[in-house]
Coordinates of N, CA and C in Angstrom, one line a residue:
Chain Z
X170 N -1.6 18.3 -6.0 CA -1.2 17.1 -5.4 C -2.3 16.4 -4.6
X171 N -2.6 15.0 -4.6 CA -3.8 14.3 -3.9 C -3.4 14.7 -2.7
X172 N -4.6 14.3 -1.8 CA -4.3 14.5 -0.5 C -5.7 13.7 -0.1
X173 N -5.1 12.0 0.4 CA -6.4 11.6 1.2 C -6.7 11.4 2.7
X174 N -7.9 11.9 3.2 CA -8.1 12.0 4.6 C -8.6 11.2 4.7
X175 N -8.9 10.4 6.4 CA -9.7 9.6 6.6 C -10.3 10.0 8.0
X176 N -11.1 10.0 8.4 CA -12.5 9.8 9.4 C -12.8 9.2 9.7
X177 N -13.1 8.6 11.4 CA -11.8 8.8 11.7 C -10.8 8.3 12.0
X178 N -9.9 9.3 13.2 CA -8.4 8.2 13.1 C -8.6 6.7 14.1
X179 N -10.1 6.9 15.0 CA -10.0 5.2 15.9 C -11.5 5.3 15.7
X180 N -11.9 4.4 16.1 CA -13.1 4.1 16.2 C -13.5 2.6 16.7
X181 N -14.1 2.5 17.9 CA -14.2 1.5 18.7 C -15.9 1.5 18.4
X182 N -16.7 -0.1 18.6 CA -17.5 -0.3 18.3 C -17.8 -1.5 19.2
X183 N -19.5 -1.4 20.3 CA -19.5 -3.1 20.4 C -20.3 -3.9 19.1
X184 N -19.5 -5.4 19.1 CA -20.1 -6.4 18.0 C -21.6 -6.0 17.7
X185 N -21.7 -6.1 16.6 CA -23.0 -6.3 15.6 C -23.5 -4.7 15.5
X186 N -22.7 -4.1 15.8 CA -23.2 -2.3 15.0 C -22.4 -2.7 14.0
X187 N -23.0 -1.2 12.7 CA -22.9 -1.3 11.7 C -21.8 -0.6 11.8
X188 N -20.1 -0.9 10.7 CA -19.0 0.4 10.8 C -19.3 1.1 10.1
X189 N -19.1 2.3 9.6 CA -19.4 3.6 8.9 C -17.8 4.4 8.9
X190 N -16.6 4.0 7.7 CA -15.3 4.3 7.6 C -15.5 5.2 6.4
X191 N -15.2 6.6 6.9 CA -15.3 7.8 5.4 C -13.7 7.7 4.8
X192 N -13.8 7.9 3.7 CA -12.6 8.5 3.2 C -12.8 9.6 2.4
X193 N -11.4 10.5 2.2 CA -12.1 12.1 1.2 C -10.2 12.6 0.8
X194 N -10.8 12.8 -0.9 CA -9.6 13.1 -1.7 C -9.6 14.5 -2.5
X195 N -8.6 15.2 -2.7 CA -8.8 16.3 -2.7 C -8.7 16.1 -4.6
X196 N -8.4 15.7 -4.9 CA -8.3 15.5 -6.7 C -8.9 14.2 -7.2
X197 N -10.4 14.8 -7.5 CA -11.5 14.2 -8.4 C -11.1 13.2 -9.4
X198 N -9.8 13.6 -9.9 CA -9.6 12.9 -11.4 C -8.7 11.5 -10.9
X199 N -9.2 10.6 -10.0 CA -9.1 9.4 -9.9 C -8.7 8.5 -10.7
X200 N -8.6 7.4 -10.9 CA -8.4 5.8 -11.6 C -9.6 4.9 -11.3
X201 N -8.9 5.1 -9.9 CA -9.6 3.8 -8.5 C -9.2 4.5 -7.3
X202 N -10.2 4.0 -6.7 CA -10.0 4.0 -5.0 C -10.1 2.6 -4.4
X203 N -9.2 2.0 -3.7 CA -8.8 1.0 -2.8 C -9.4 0.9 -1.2
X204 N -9.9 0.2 -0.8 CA -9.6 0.0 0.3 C -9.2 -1.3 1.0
X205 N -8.1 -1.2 1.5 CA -7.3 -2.3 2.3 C -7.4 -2.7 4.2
X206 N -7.1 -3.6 4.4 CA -7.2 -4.3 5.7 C -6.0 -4.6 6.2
X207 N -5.3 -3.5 7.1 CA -4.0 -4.2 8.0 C -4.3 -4.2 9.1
X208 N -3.5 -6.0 9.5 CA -3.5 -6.4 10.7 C -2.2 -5.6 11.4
X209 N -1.8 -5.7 13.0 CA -0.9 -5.0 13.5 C 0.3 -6.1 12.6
X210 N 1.1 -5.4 12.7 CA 2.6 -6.3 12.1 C 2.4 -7.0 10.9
X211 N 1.5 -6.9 10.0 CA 1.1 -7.7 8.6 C 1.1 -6.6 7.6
X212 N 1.0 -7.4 6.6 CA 0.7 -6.6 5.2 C -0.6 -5.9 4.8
X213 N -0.7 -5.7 3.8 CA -2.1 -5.2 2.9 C -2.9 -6.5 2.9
X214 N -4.3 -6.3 2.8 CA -5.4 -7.1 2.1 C -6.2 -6.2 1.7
X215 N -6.4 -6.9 0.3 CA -7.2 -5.8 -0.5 C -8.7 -6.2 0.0
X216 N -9.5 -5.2 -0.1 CA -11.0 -5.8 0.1 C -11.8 -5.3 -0.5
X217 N -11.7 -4.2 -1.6 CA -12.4 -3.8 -2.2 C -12.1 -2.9 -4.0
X218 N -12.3 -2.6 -4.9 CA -11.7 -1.8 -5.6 C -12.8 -1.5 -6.3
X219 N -12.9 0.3 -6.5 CA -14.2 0.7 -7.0 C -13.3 1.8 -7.9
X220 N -13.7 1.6 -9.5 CA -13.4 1.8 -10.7 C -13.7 3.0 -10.4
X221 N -13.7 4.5 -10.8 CA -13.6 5.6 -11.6 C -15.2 6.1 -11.9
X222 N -15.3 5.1 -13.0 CA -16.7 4.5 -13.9 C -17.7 4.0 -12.6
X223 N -17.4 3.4 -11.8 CA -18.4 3.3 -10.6 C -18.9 3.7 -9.9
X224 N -20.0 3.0 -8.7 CA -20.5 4.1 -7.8 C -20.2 3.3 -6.7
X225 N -20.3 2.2 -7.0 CA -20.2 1.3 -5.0 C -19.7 -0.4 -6.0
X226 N -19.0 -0.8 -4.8 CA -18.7 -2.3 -4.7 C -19.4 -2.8 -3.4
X227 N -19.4 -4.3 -3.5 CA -20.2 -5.2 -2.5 C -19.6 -6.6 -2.4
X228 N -19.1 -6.5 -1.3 CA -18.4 -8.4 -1.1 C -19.1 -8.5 -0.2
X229 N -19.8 -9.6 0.3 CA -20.3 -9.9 1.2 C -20.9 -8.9 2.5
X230 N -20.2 -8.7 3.9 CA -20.7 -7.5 4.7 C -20.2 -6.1 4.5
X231 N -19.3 -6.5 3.4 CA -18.9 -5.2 2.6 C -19.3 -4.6 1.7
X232 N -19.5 -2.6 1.8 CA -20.0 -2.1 0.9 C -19.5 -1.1 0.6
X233 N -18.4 -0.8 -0.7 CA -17.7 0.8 -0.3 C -18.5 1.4 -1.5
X234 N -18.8 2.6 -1.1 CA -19.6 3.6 -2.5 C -18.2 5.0 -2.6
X235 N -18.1 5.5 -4.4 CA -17.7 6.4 -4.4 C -18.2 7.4 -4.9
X236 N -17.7 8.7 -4.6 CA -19.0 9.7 -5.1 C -17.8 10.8 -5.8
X237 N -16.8 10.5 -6.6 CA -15.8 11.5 -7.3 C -16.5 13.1 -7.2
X238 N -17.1 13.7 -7.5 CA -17.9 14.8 -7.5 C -17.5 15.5 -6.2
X239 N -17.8 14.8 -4.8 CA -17.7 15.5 -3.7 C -16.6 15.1 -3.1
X240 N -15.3 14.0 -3.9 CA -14.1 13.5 -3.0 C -14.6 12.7 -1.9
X241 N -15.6 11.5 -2.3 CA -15.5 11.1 -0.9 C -15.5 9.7 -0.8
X242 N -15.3 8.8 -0.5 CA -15.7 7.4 -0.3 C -15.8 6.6 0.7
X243 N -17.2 5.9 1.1 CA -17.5 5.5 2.4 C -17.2 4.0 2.6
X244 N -16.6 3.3 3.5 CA -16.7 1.6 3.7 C -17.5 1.5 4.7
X245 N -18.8 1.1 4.5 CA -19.5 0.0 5.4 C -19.5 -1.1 5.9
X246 N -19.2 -1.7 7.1 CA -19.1 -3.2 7.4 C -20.2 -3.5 8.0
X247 N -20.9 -4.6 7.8 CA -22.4 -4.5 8.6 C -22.1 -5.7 9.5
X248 N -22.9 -5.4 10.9 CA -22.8 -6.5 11.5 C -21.5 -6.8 11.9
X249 N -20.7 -5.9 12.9 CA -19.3 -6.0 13.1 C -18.9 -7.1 13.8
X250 N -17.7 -7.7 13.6 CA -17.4 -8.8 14.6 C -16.1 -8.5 15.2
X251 N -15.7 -9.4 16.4 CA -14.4 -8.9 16.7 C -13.1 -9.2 15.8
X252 N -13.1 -10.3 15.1 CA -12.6 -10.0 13.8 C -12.4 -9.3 12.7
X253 N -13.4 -8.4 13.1 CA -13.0 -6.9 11.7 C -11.8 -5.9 12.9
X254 N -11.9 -6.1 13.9 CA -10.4 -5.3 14.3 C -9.5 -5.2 13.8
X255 N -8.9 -3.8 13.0 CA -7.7 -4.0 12.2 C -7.9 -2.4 12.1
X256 N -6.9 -2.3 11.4 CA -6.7 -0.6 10.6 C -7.4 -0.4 9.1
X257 N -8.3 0.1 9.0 CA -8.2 0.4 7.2 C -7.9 1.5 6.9
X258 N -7.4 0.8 5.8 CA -6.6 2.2 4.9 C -7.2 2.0 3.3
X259 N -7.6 3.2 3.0 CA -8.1 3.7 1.7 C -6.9 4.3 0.9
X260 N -7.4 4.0 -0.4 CA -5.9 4.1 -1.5 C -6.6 5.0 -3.0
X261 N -6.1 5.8 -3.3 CA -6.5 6.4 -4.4 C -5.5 6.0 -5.5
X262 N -6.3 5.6 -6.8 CA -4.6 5.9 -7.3 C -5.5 6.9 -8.7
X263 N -3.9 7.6 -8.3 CA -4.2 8.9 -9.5 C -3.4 9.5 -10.2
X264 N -2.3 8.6 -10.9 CA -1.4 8.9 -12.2 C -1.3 7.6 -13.0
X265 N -1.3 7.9 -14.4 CA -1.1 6.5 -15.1 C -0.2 5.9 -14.8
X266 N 0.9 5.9 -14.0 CA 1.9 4.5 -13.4 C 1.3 4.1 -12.2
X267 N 0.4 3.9 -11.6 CA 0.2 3.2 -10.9 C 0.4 4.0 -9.1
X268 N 0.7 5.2 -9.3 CA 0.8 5.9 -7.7 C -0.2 5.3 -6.9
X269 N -0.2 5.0 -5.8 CA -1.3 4.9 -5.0 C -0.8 5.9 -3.8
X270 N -2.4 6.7 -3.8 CA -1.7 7.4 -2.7 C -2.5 6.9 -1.6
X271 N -2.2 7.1 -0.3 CA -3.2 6.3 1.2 C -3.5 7.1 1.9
X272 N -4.3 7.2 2.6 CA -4.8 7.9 3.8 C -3.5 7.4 5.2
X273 N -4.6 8.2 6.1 CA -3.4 7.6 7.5 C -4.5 6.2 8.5
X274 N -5.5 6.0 7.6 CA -6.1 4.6 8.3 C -6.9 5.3 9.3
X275 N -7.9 4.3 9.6 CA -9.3 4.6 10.5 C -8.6 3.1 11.5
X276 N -8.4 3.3 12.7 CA -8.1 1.7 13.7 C -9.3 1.5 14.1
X277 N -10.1 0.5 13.6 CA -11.0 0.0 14.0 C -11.0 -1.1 14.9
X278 N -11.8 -1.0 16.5 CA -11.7 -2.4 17.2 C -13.2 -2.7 17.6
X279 N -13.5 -3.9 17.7 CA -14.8 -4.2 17.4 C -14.9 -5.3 19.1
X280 N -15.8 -4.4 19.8 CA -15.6 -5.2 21.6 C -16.8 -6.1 21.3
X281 N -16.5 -7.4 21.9 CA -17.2 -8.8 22.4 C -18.4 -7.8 22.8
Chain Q
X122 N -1.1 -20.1 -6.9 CA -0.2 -18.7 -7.6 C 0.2 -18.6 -6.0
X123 N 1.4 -18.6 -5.6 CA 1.9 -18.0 -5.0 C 1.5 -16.5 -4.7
X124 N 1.4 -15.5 -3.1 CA 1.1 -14.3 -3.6 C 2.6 -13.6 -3.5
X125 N 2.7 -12.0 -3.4 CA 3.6 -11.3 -3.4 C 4.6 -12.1 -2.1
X126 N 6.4 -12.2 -2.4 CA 6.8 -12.9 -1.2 C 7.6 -11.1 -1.1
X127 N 8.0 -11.7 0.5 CA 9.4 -10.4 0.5 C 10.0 -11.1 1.8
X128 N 11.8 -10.7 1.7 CA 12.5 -11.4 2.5 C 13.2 -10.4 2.6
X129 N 14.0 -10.2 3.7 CA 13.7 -11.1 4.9 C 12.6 -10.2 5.5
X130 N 11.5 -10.9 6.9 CA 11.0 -10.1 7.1 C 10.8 -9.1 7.9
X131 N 12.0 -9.4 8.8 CA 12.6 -8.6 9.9 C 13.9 -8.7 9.8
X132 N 14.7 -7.7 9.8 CA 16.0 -7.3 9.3 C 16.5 -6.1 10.1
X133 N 17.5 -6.5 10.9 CA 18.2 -5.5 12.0 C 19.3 -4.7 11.2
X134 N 19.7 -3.4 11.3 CA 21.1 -3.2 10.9 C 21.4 -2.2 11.7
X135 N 23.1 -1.8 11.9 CA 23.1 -1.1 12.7 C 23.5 0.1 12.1
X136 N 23.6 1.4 12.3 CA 23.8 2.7 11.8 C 25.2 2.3 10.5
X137 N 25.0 2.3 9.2 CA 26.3 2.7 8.4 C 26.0 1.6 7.7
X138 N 25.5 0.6 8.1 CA 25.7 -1.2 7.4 C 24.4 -0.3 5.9
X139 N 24.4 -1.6 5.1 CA 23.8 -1.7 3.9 C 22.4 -2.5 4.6
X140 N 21.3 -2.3 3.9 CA 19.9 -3.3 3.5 C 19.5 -3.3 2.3
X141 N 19.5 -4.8 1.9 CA 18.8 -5.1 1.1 C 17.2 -6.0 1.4
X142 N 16.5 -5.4 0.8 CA 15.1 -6.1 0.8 C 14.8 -6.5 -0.7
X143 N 14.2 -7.8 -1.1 CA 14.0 -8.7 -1.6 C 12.2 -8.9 -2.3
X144 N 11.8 -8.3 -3.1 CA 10.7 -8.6 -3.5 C 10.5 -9.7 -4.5
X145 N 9.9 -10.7 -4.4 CA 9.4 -11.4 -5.6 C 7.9 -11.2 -5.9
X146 N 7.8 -11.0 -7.1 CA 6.0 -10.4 -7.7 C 5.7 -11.4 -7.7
X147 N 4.0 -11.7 -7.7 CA 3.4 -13.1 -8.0 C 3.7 -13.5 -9.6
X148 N 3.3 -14.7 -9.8 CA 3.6 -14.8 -11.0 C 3.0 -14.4 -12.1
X149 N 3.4 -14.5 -13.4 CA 2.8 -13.4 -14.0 C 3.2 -11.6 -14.7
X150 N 3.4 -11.3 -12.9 CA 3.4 -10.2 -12.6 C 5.0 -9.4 -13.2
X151 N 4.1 -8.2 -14.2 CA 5.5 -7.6 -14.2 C 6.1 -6.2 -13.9
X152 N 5.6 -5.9 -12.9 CA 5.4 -4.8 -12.3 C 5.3 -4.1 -11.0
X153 N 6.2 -3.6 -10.4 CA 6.8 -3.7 -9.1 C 6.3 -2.3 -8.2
X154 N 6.1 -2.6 -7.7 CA 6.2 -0.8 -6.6 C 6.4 -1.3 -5.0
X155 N 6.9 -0.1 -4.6 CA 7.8 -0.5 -3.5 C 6.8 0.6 -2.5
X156 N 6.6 0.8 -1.0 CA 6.0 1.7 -0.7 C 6.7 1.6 0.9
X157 N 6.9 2.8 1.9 CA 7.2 2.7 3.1 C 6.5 3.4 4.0
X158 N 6.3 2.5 5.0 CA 5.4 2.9 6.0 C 6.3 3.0 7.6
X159 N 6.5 4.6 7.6 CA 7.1 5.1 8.8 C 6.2 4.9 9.9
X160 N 6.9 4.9 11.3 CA 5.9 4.9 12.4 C 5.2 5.7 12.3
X161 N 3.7 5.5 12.7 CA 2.8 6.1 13.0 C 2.4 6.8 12.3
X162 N 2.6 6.7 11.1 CA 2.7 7.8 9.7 C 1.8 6.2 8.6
X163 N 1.3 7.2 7.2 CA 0.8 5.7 6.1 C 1.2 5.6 5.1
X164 N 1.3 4.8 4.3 CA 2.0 4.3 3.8 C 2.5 5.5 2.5
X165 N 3.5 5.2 2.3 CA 4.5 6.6 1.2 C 4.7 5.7 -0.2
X166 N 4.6 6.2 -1.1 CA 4.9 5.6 -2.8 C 6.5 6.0 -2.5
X167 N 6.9 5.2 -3.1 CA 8.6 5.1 -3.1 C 9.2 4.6 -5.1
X168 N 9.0 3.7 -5.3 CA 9.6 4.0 -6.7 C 8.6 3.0 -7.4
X169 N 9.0 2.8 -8.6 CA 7.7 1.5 -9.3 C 8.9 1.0 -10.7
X170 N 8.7 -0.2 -10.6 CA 9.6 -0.4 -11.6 C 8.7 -1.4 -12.6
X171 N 9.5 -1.8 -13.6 CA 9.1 -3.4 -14.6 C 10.2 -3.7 -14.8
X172 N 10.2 -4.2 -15.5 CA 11.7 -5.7 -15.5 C 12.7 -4.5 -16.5
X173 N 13.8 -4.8 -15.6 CA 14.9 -4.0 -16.3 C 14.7 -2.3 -16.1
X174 N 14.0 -1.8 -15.9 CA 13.5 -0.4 -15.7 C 12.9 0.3 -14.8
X175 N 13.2 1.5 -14.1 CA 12.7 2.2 -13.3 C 12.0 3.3 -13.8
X176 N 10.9 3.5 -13.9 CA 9.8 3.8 -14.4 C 9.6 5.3 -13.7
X177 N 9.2 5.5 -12.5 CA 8.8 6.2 -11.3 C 9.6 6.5 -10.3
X178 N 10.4 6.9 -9.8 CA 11.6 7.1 -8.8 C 10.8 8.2 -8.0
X179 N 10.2 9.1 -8.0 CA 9.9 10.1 -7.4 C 9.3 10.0 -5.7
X180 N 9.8 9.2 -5.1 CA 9.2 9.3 -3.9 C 10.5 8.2 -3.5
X181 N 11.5 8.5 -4.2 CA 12.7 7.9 -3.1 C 13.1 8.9 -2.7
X182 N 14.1 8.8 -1.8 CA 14.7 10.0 -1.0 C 15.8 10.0 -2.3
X183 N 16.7 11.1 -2.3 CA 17.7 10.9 -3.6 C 18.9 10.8 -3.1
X184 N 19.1 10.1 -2.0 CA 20.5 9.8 -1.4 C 20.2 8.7 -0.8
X185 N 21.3 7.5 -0.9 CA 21.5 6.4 -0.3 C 20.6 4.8 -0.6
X186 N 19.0 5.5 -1.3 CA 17.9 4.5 -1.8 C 18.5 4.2 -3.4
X187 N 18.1 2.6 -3.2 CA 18.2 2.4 -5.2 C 17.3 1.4 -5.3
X188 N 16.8 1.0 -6.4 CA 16.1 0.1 -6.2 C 16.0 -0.3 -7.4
X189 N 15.9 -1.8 -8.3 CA 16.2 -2.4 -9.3 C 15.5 -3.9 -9.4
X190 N 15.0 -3.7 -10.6 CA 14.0 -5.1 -10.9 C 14.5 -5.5 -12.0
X191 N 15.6 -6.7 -12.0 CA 16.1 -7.4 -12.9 C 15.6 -8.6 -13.6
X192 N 16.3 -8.5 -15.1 CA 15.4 -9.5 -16.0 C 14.8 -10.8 -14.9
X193 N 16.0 -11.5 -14.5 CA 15.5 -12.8 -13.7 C 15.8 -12.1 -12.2
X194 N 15.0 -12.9 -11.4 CA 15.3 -12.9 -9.9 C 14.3 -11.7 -9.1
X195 N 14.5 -11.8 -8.2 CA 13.4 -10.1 -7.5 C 13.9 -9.1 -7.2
X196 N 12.9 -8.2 -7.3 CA 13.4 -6.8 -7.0 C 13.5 -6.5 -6.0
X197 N 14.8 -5.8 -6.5 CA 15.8 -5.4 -4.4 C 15.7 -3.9 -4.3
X198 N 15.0 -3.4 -2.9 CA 15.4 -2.5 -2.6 C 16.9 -2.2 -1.7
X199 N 17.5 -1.0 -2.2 CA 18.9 -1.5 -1.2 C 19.2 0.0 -0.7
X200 N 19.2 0.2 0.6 CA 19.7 1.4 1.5 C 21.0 1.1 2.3
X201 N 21.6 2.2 1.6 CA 23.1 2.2 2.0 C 23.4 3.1 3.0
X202 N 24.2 3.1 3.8 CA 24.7 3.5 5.1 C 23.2 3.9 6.1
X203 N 22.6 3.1 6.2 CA 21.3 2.9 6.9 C 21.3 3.9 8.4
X204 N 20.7 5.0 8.5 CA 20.3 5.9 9.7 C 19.1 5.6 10.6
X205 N 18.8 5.6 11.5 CA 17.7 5.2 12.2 C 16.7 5.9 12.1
X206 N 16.5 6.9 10.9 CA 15.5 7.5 10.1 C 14.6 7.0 9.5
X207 N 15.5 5.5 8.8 CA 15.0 4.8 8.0 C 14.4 3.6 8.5
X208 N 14.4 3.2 10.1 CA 13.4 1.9 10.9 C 12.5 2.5 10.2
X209 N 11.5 1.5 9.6 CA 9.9 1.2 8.7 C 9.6 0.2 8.5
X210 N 8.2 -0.2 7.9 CA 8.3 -1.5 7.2 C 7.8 -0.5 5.8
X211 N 8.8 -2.0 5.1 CA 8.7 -1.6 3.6 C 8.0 -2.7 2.9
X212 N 7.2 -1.9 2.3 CA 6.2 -3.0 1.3 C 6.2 -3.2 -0.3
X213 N 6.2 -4.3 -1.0 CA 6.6 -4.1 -2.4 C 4.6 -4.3 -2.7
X214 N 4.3 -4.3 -3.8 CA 3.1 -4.7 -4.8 C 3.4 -5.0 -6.1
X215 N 2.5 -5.8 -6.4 CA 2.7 -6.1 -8.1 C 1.6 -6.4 -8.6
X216 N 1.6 -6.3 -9.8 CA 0.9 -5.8 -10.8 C 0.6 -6.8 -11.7
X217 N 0.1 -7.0 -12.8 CA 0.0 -7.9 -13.6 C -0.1 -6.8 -15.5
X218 N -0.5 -5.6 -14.9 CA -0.9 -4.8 -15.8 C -0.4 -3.4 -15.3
X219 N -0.3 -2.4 -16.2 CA 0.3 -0.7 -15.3 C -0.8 -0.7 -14.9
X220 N -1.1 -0.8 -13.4 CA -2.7 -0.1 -12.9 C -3.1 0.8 -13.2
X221 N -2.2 2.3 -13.5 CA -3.0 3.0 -14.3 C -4.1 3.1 -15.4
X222 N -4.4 2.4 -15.5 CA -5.3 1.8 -16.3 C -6.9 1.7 -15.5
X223 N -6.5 1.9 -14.0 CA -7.4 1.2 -13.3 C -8.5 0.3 -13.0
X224 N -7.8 -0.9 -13.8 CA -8.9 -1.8 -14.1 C -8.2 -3.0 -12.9
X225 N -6.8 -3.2 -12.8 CA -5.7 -3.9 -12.1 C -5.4 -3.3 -11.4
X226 N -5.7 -4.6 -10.1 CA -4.9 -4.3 -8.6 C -3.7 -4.1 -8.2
X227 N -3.1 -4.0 -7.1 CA -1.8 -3.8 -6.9 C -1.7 -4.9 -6.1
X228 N -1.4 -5.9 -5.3 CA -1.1 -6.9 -4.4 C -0.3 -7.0 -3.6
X229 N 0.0 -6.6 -2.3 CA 0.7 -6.2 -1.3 C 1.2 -7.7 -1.0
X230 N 2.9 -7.4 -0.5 CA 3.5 -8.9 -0.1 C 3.3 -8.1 1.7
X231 N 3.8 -8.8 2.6 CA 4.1 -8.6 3.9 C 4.8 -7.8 4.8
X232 N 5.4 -7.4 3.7 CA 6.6 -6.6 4.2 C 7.9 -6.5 4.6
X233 N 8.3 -6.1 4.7 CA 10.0 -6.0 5.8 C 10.1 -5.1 6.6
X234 N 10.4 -5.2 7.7 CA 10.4 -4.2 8.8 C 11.8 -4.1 9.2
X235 N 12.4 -2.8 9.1 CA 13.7 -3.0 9.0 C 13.6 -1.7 10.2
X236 N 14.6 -2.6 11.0 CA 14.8 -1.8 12.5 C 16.8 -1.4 12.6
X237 N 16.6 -0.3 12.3 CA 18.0 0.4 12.8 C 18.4 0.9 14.1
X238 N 19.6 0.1 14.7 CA 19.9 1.1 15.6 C 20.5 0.8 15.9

């Protein structure tokens, strides 16, 4: 059975350091790994999706790399603002219907 | 395109009453999953459907949850005689394609936070 952890569970930052959010899955044989953006009392935002077949994705201050081999996957946010305060949560999915399984979220707050 | 809707978004009930939650997929979309996120706990896979069919059931509880994605209209989750076990918010996603495939996202609506007591 998967089992994704995240690293770690808070993480406070003042503006303009770089974040550094680990994620780590215990079953290699992936799809995709997700990672999403919740606000307190809101839904999912997706921000990133890195294929199987890949090694990293890149939106803008975003950079997740995946490394299937050692279960692990990192999100970078460069240049933090107080606007990146939120929860992420990383998503594996790993059966052909569509499971997604989640971690328990990294709370990220990003101080003036 | 409209994205994922879900109604209502906050929904009281008191111990024994019925809920229903209300998913509509974006458009397009024919493929449903539902997922619940307990306090302080992340989010749980709960069932996955497509139109007319329940596909995945394995992460419902097997008492009191159903859940059904009909030809026309959205898919309802519905918990019957509601325990205050069950305060969460519940989140639908949809699909456009079986993500398994992993080429297709899943698209998260807002939720419903459904408070028992």
């Amino acid at each position: 059975k998967q089992e994704v952890t995240q690293i770690p569970a808070a993480l406070s930052v003042p503006e303009g350091e770089n974040l550094v959010l680990n994620c780590s899955f215990t079953d290699s044989a992936i799809y995709n790994l997700q990672w999403f953006r919740q606000d307190p009392g809101k839904g999912l935002t997706s921000l990133l999706l890195i294929q199987s077949s890949q090694r990293e994705q890149t939106s803008g201050r975003l950079n997740a790399s995946l490394d299937k081999s050692s279960g692990r996957s990192t999100l970078y946010i460069a240049a933090s603002q107080p606007g990146d305060s939120a929860t992420y949560l990383c998503a594996g999915l790993t059966d052909s219907w569509g499971k997604l399984q989640f971690g328990a979220g990294t709370q990220v707050v990003v101080t003036p | 395109n409209a994205g994922v809707m879900q109604n209502p978004r906050h929904l009281v009930r008191r111990r024994g009453q019925e809920a229903r939650l209300r998913c509509s997929p974006m458009k397009g979309h024919s493929h449903v999953y539902w997922y619940r996120q307990l306090p302080e706990e992340g989010l749980k896979f709960m069932v996955y459907l497509q139109k007319e069919n329940i596909i995945d059931e394995s992460g419902m509880p097997k008492e009191r949850f159903s859940a059904e994605f009909p030809k026309e209209g959205p898919s309802i989750l519905r918990i019957q005689q509601v325990v205050r076990g069950d305060s969460a918010a519940y989140f639908c996603a949809s699909s456009i394609q079986r993500t398994g495939q992993g080429t297709y996202e899943q698209y998260f609506g807002p939720g419903t936070r459904l408070t028992v007591t």
